[in-house]
CSV table of C-alpha atoms in Angstrom, one decimal:
chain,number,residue,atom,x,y,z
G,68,UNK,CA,112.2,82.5,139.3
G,69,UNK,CA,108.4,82.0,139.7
G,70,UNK,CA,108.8,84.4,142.8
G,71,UNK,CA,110.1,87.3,140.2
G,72,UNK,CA,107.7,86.1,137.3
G,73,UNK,CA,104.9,86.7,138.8
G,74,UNK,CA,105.6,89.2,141.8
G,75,UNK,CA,105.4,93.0,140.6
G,76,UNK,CA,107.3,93.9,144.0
G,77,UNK,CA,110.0,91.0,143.1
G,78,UNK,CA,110.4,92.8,139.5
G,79,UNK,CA,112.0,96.1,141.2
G,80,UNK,CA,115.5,96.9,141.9
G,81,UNK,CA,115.2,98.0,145.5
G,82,UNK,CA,118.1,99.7,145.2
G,83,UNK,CA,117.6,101.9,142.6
G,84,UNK,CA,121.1,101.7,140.9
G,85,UNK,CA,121.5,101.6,137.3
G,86,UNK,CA,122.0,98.4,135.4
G,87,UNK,CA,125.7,98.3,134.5
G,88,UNK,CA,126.5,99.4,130.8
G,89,UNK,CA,128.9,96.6,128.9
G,90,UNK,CA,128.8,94.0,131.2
G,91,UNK,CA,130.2,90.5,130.8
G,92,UNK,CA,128.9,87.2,132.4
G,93,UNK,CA,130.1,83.7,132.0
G,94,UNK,CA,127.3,81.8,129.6
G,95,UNK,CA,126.7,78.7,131.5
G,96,UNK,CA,125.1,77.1,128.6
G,97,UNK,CA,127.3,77.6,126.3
G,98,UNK,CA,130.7,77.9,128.4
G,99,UNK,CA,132.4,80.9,127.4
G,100,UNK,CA,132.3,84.4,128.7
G,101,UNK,CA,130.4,87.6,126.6
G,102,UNK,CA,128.8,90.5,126.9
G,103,UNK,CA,125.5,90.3,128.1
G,104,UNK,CA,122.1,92.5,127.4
G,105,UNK,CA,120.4,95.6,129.6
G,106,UNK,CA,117.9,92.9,129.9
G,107,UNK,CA,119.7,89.5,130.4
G,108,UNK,CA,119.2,87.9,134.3
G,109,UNK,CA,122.2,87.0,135.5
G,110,UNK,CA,123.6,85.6,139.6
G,111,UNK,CA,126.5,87.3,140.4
G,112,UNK,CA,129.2,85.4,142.9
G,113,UNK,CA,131.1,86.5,146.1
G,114,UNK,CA,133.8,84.6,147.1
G,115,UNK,CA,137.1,84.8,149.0
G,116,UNK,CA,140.0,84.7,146.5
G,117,UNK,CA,141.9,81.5,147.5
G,118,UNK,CA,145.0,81.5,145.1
G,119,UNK,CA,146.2,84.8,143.8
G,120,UNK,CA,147.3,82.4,140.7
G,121,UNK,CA,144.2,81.7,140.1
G,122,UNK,CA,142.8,81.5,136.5
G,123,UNK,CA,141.7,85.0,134.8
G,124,UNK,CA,139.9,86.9,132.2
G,125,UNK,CA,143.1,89.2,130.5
G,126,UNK,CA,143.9,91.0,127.4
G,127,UNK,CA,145.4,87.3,126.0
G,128,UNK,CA,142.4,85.4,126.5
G,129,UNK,CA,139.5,87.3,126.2
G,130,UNK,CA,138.7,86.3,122.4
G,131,UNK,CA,139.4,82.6,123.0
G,132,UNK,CA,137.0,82.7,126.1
G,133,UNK,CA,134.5,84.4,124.1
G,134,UNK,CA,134.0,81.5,121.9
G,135,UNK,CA,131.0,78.5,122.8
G,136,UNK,CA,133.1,75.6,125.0
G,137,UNK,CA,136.5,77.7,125.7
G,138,UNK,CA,135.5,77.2,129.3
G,139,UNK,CA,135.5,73.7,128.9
G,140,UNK,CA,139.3,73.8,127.6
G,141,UNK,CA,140.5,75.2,130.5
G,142,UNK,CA,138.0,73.8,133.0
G,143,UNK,CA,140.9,72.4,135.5
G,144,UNK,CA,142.6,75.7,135.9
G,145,UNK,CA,139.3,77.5,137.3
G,146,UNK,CA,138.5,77.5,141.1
G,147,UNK,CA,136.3,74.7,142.0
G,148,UNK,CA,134.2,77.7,143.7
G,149,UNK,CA,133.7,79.3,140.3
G,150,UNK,CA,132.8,75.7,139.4
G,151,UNK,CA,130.7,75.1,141.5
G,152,UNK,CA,128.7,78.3,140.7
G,153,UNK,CA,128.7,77.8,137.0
G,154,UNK,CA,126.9,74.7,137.9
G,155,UNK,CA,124.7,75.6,140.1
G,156,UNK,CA,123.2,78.4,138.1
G,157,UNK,CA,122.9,76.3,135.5
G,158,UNK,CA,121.5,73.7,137.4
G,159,UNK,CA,118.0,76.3,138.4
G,160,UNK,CA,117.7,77.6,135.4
G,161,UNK,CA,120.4,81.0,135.3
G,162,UNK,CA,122.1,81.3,131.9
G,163,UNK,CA,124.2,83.8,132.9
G,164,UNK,CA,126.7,84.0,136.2
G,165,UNK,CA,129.0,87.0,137.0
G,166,UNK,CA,132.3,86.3,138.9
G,167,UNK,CA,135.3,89.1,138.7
G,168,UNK,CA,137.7,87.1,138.0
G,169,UNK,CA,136.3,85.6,134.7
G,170,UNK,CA,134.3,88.5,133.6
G,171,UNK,CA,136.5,91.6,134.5
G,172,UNK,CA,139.7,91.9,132.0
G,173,UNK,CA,142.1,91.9,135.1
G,174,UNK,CA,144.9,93.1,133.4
G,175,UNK,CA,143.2,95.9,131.6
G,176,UNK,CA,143.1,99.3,134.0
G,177,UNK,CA,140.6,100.9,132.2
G,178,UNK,CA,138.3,97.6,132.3
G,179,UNK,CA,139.0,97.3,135.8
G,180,UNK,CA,138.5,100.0,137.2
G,181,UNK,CA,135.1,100.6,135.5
G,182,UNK,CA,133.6,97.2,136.8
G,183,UNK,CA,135.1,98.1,140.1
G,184,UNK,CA,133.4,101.2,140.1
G,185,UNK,CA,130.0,99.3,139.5
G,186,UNK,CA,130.8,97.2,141.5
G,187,UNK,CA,127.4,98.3,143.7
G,188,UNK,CA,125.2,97.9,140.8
G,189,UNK,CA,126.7,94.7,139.6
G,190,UNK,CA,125.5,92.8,143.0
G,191,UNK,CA,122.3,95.2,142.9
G,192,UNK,CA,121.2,93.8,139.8
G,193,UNK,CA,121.7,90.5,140.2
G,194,UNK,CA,118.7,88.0,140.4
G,195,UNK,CA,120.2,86.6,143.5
G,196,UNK,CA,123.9,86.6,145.0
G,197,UNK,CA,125.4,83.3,145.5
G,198,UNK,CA,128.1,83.7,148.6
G,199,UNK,CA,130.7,81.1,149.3
């Protein structure tokens, strides 16, 4: 963080790709998953899907998830990669974390589709990339 604070070079987006428009990030404070600001620093995760019955963001659970501590309610059910992430952001100072499968609305095409479309720019604009 002190690297980007204080580093005019670390400030830029290399990359030059737009800062994705309504994008969603898990709150690592506050456990829940919301829409986050233009200006909000998030990590963003890659990671092998293990189980394809893993547990998702959908249509169903998007307003319970949105709420402070829904995370915590369903805690077991989430990947102990995503876990492990959430904590580890948390843990140097990253409020925010983006991870597809908790912050796209996978059974929502239109949702989809547009985050998989940013895709590019969601990794781009990521303070850091965590890869596991």
């Amino acid at each position: 963080r002190n690297c980007q604070d204080t580093h005019v070079q670390c400030q830029e987006n290399s990359l030059r790709l737009d800062r994705p428009f309504g994008l969603m990030a898990v709150d690592t404070m506050s456990l829940c998953v919301h829409q986050i600001s233009s200006e909000d620093a998030y990590l963003a995760l890659s990671y092998v899907w293990g189980d394809r019955n893993t547990f998702l963001l959908s249509r169903d659970n998007l307003s319970t998830l949105s709420e402070a501590g829904a995370l915590t309610a369903c805690w077991q059910m989430i990947p102990q990669t995503i876990k492990d992430a959430i904590i580890l952001a948390k843990d140097i100072g990253f409020r925010y974390l983006w991870v597809d499968a908790l912050c796209i609305v996978q059974n929502d095409p239109n949702n989809k589709l547009r985050n998989i479309q940013q895709m590019a720019s969601i990794y781009a604009n990521a303070t850091a990339c965590i890869a596991a």
